[in-house]
Amino acid sequence: MTSETITADAAGTWKLGDLSVSRVGFGAMRLTGSAAFHFGTPSDRQRSIAVLHKAVELGVTHIDTAAFYFSALRSANELINTALAPYPDDLVIATKVGPYRDYSGEWGTSARPDQLRGHVEENLRQLGRDHLDVVYLRRMRQDSIAEHFGALAELREAGLIRHLGISGVEPRHLAEAQAIAPVVSVQNQYAVDRLDPVDDEVLRICGEQGIAFVPFYAVAGKAGAEGGTTAHDDEVLAVARAHGVSPAQVRIAWTLHQGPHVLAIPGTGNPDHLAENVAAGALRLTADELARLNAAREQAG
Ligand SMILES: NC(=O)c1ccc[n+]([C@@H]2O[C@H](COP(=O)([O-])OP(=O)(O)OC[C@H]3O[C@@H](n4cnc5c(N)ncnc54)[C@H](OP(=O)(O)O)[C@@H]3O)[C@@H](O)[C@H]2O)c1
């Protein structure tokens, strides 16, 4: 079976509140251009639109985006709107607020709680919707997220947001948020070559409580914003060889094996990589392979 014939069904679904999503989703951050984060050369518009069409064709029903994903000439939200509106009924679009970029793309200070309504409305305008399915509060180093999350909880009450998530958090932030409103999803950095006990603990707590855990930089690994890493661990390469798949696919599959509540959102601007990433949902790793990958992770940790 080639990558092109494997659909997102292979990895099954999860529920974000009342919304069912494919466990293999799509991250929109790489749609807007090359180079570190999203400065640099703007992407080819038709190619990015083709990636979005292909994601939906292959059964992806979970797209992760943000208004602050933009390059000089491209906006992830605008591309999603252009490619996919009117949106399929089963498509869930999750967005994030908290970080702030000015019009030239420079990062500014993070949003104050009273500015979050404007940031949510910006996402609504760009996506062309009158409510947002899931909105994450992306924590920006603040010790307490209560004020920011409380502001989003009010917008949820007002009907602008269906479900809330949090991102870049420790277990104490999850507890803090849950005292204010239900949390359906947590999005943290997490990869087979990056061991952080705090993120492992968050993943475990989410599993116990039936909350989705959504890793970012699972493919990019330690390269993070810089993009896909070529510095794959020997075990990742060995498992990839054994299955005749790419290291990126092993990286995605490993995250999906950490629990049924783990949702992948690999990001790409390349239609071939998109098909490969969706196909990673069909990859079944053996207990021995998982043990070897985990041991290598501990060692590199
Ligand atoms: N909450 C947060 O703070 C936060 C932070 C960062 C990102 N995110 C979200 O998480 C999503 C995932 O993160 P990400 O997009 O930065 O990283 P990623 O999925 O870990 O990796 C993306 C990088 O890997 C490359 N890549 C993807 N699939 C590949 C494949 N099959 N083979 C080889 N290379 C491949 C991409 O390049 P090509 O484009 O060339 O394929 C890109 O450079 C983002 O899109 C965004 O929605 C959230």
XYZ file of C-alpha atoms and ligand atoms in Angstrom:
349
model
C 0.000 0.000 0.000
C 1.493 3.394 -0.911
C 1.340 6.490 1.269
C -1.232 7.990 -1.097
C -3.779 5.252 -0.389
C -3.520 5.364 3.404
C -6.009 7.758 4.951
C -6.294 9.307 8.385
C -8.819 6.584 9.309
C -5.849 4.299 9.968
C -5.118 6.035 13.288
C -8.727 6.347 14.468
C -10.387 9.294 16.154
C -10.587 11.172 19.465
C -13.148 13.564 20.869
C -12.336 17.164 21.699
C -15.399 17.813 23.835
C -18.275 16.893 21.526
C -16.141 17.208 18.382
C -14.669 14.075 16.829
C -11.226 14.500 15.227
C -8.837 12.253 13.304
C -5.869 11.393 15.523
C -3.617 12.348 12.646
C -4.230 16.021 12.077
C -2.343 18.822 10.396
C -0.350 21.795 11.732
C -0.634 24.929 9.583
C 2.527 26.705 10.721
C 4.649 25.539 7.774
C 2.169 26.655 5.110
C 3.336 30.244 5.002
C 6.977 29.989 4.036
C 10.419 28.574 4.480
C 13.192 29.399 6.942
C 13.114 29.735 10.667
C 9.578 29.918 11.947
C 7.715 31.847 9.269
C 10.006 34.649 8.254
C 11.941 34.052 5.046
C 10.638 33.265 1.586
C 6.847 33.194 1.358
C 5.431 29.852 0.248
C 3.996 29.079 -3.171
C 0.323 29.867 -2.677
C -1.078 27.081 -4.888
C 1.203 24.508 -3.283
C 0.010 25.423 0.207
C -3.600 25.300 -0.957
C -2.919 21.879 -2.517
C -1.563 20.644 0.830
C -4.776 21.697 2.572
C -6.970 20.073 -0.095
C -4.967 16.879 0.169
C -5.214 16.836 3.974
C -8.998 16.925 3.821
C -9.095 14.394 0.947
C -7.033 12.013 3.067
C -9.496 12.288 5.927
C -7.752 14.783 8.213
C -10.435 16.467 10.342
C -8.206 18.377 12.771
C -6.248 21.449 11.674
C -4.136 23.453 14.094
C -3.516 27.091 13.222
C -3.033 30.619 14.615
C -3.446 34.194 13.377
C 0.233 34.707 14.207
C 1.266 32.132 11.588
C 2.084 34.493 8.752
C 4.959 35.494 6.485
C 5.275 38.666 4.429
C 2.715 37.470 1.852
C 0.920 34.488 3.366
C -1.415 33.931 6.283
C -2.153 30.381 7.438
C -5.708 31.313 8.369
C -6.370 32.990 5.038
C -4.997 29.963 3.161
C -7.246 27.643 5.194
C -10.260 29.849 4.477
C -9.478 30.064 0.747
C -8.770 26.351 0.372
C -11.487 24.857 2.527
C -14.444 27.207 3.037
C -17.298 26.419 3.033
C -15.815 24.064 5.602
C -16.743 20.375 5.722
C -19.094 19.718 8.669
C -16.627 17.335 10.283
C -13.595 19.651 10.122
C -12.364 20.937 13.481
C -10.116 23.994 13.382
C -8.120 24.725 16.521
C -6.364 28.045 16.953
C -4.127 29.629 19.557
C -3.945 33.029 21.224
C -1.468 34.537 23.648
C 1.610 35.325 21.534
C 1.639 38.624 19.709
C 3.286 39.711 16.440
C 3.080 43.178 14.933
C 2.266 43.759 11.264
C 5.908 43.419 10.236
C 6.060 40.023 11.903
C 8.164 41.032 14.905
C 7.264 39.344 18.155
C 5.959 41.726 20.766
C 4.995 41.231 24.342
C 2.296 38.635 24.897
C -1.368 39.588 24.839
C -2.909 40.964 28.018
C -6.114 39.245 29.158
C -8.204 42.200 27.971
C -6.656 41.892 24.477
C -7.637 38.253 23.979
C -11.103 39.072 22.674
C -9.501 41.044 19.834
C -7.177 38.122 19.082
C -10.098 35.688 19.003
C -12.016 38.038 16.712
C -9.005 38.286 14.392
C -9.093 34.479 14.021
C -12.852 34.584 13.397
C -12.432 37.191 10.629
C -9.534 35.409 8.947
C -11.128 31.973 9.074
C -14.528 33.350 8.110
C -16.384 31.773 11.003
C -18.724 33.048 13.691
C -17.343 30.745 16.352
C -14.053 28.906 16.866
C -14.070 25.147 17.538
C -11.083 25.042 19.884
C -8.959 27.908 21.198
C -5.740 27.314 23.122
C -4.267 29.781 25.511
C -0.576 29.626 24.592
C 1.170 30.404 27.891
C 3.910 32.984 27.469
C 6.029 32.319 30.546
C 3.466 33.813 32.923
C 3.510 32.031 36.268
C -0.279 31.975 36.595
C -2.575 31.557 33.587
C -5.748 32.248 35.601
C -6.415 35.755 34.289
C -5.769 34.911 30.644
C -7.659 31.634 30.766
C -10.506 33.338 32.636
C -10.791 35.832 29.773
C -11.092 32.976 27.265
C -13.634 31.215 29.478
C -15.798 34.358 29.251
C -15.566 34.263 25.443
C -16.615 30.621 25.564
C -19.612 31.574 27.674
C -20.402 34.291 25.117
C -20.469 31.650 22.331
C -17.362 32.759 20.429
C -15.487 29.585 21.368
C -16.753 26.016 21.599
C -13.903 24.381 23.579
C -10.753 25.504 25.366
C -7.207 24.170 25.441
C -3.912 25.293 26.925
C -0.400 25.146 25.521
C 3.143 25.343 26.860
C 2.049 24.358 30.357
C 3.005 22.400 33.451
C 0.605 20.225 35.465
C -0.115 23.088 37.890
C -1.391 25.235 35.006
C -3.772 22.506 33.949
C -5.207 22.339 37.465
C -5.438 26.136 37.558
C -7.339 26.258 34.265
C -9.668 23.396 35.183
C -10.775 25.324 38.259
C -12.098 27.959 35.822
C -13.501 25.996 32.858
C -13.176 22.555 31.186
C -9.969 21.908 29.240
C -10.301 19.523 26.268
C -6.729 19.594 25.043
C -3.134 20.382 26.022
C -0.524 21.218 23.379
C 3.112 20.919 24.456
C 6.475 20.301 22.837
C 7.100 16.568 22.717
C 9.256 14.289 20.573
C 11.085 10.987 20.538
C 14.427 12.781 20.843
C 13.394 15.219 23.555
C 12.924 14.022 27.107
C 11.349 16.527 29.496
C 9.849 14.934 32.624
C 7.358 17.799 32.959
C 5.899 17.170 29.511
C 5.850 13.410 30.159
C 3.922 14.110 33.355
C 1.452 16.362 31.530
C 0.915 13.632 28.914
C 0.232 11.088 31.682
C -2.229 13.331 33.547
C -4.068 14.117 30.312
C -4.405 10.390 29.602
C -5.829 9.736 33.068
C -8.345 12.534 32.688
C -9.375 11.872 29.087
C -7.872 15.145 27.853
C -6.168 15.235 24.451
C -2.388 15.695 24.430
C -1.171 17.339 21.209
C 2.608 17.337 20.651
C 4.258 20.064 18.613
C 7.725 19.743 16.983
C 7.318 15.954 16.978
C 8.922 15.804 13.511
C 11.168 18.841 13.854
C 12.463 17.497 17.157
C 15.276 19.520 18.637
C 15.461 21.630 15.459
C 12.138 23.128 16.575
C 11.210 26.238 14.638
C 14.106 25.646 12.242
C 12.233 22.733 10.656
C 12.603 19.048 9.916
C 15.681 17.623 11.538
C 18.075 15.310 9.738
C 19.801 14.409 13.010
C 17.778 11.278 13.656
C 18.687 8.911 16.414
C 20.165 5.547 15.306
C 17.146 3.721 16.766
C 14.739 5.923 14.800
C 16.703 5.145 11.641
C 16.787 1.408 12.433
C 13.014 1.246 13.029
C 12.417 3.262 9.853
C 14.545 0.832 7.849
C 12.788 -2.187 9.348
C 9.381 -0.872 8.245
C 10.530 0.698 4.978
C 9.276 4.110 6.099
C 10.866 7.507 6.708
C 12.284 8.742 10.044
C 9.543 11.407 10.103
C 6.926 8.645 9.989
C 8.555 6.814 12.897
C 8.608 10.065 14.880
C 4.880 10.603 14.300
C 3.979 6.962 14.963
C 5.949 6.971 18.222
C 3.850 9.889 19.534
C 0.620 8.116 18.565
C 1.754 5.037 20.505
C 1.982 7.043 23.745
C -1.781 6.790 24.295
C -5.119 6.993 22.480
C -5.432 10.603 23.669
C -2.326 11.707 21.740
C -3.176 13.640 18.565
C -0.526 14.304 15.920
C -0.403 17.665 14.115
C 2.651 17.367 11.841
C 3.271 20.528 9.879
C 4.347 20.665 6.255
C 4.116 22.780 3.138
C 4.932 19.769 0.957
C 2.085 17.629 -0.485
C 4.279 14.486 -0.538
C 5.248 14.929 3.101
C 1.563 15.410 3.924
C 0.664 12.008 2.437
C 3.609 10.427 4.243
C 2.598 11.965 7.561
C -0.992 10.773 7.254
C 0.276 7.291 6.357
C 2.327 7.271 9.581
C -0.986 6.665 11.345
C -1.000 3.144 9.904
C 2.460 2.298 11.242
C 2.322 -0.180 14.138
C 5.477 -0.325 16.252
C 6.265 -3.488 18.188
C 6.748 -3.515 21.968
C 10.435 -4.168 21.369
C 10.749 -1.218 18.972
C 8.993 1.065 21.431
C 11.259 -0.093 24.245
C 14.353 0.603 22.124
C 13.114 4.042 21.096
C 12.275 4.868 24.719
C 15.661 3.681 25.948
C 17.413 5.862 23.350
C 15.255 8.788 24.453
C 16.207 8.248 28.100
C 19.857 8.060 27.168
C 19.805 11.204 25.029
C 17.571 12.934 27.595
N 1.737 25.514 20.780
C 2.883 25.954 20.329
O 3.599 26.691 20.990
C 3.344 25.529 18.956
C 4.649 25.819 18.547
C 5.028 25.405 17.277
C 4.149 24.728 16.451
N 2.865 24.472 16.877
C 1.902 23.719 16.040
O 2.412 22.409 15.901
C 2.453 22.049 14.503
C 3.607 21.071 14.292
O 4.825 21.756 14.467
P 5.778 22.105 13.249
O 4.969 22.250 12.013
O 6.616 23.249 13.612
O 6.793 20.937 13.324
P 6.820 19.433 12.904
O 5.562 18.915 12.397
O 7.450 18.770 14.057
O 7.905 19.522 11.735
C 7.715 20.343 10.615
C 9.022 20.389 9.874
O 9.372 19.076 9.457
C 9.314 18.987 8.028
N 8.551 17.786 7.699
C 7.237 17.545 7.934
N 6.872 16.328 7.490
C 7.996 15.782 6.960
C 8.283 14.551 6.335
N 7.332 13.619 6.163
N 9.553 14.319 5.913
C 10.527 15.232 6.074
N 10.310 16.434 6.657
C 9.063 16.713 7.096
C 8.641 20.236 7.527
O 9.204 20.669 6.319
P 8.350 20.603 4.934
O 7.402 21.760 4.999
O 9.387 20.718 3.906
O 7.657 19.274 4.939
C 8.948 21.242 8.644
O 10.207 21.852 8.431
C 2.612 23.404 13.812
O 2.320 23.331 12.436
C 1.706 24.273 14.624
O 0.369 24.092 14.199
C 2.482 24.855 18.125
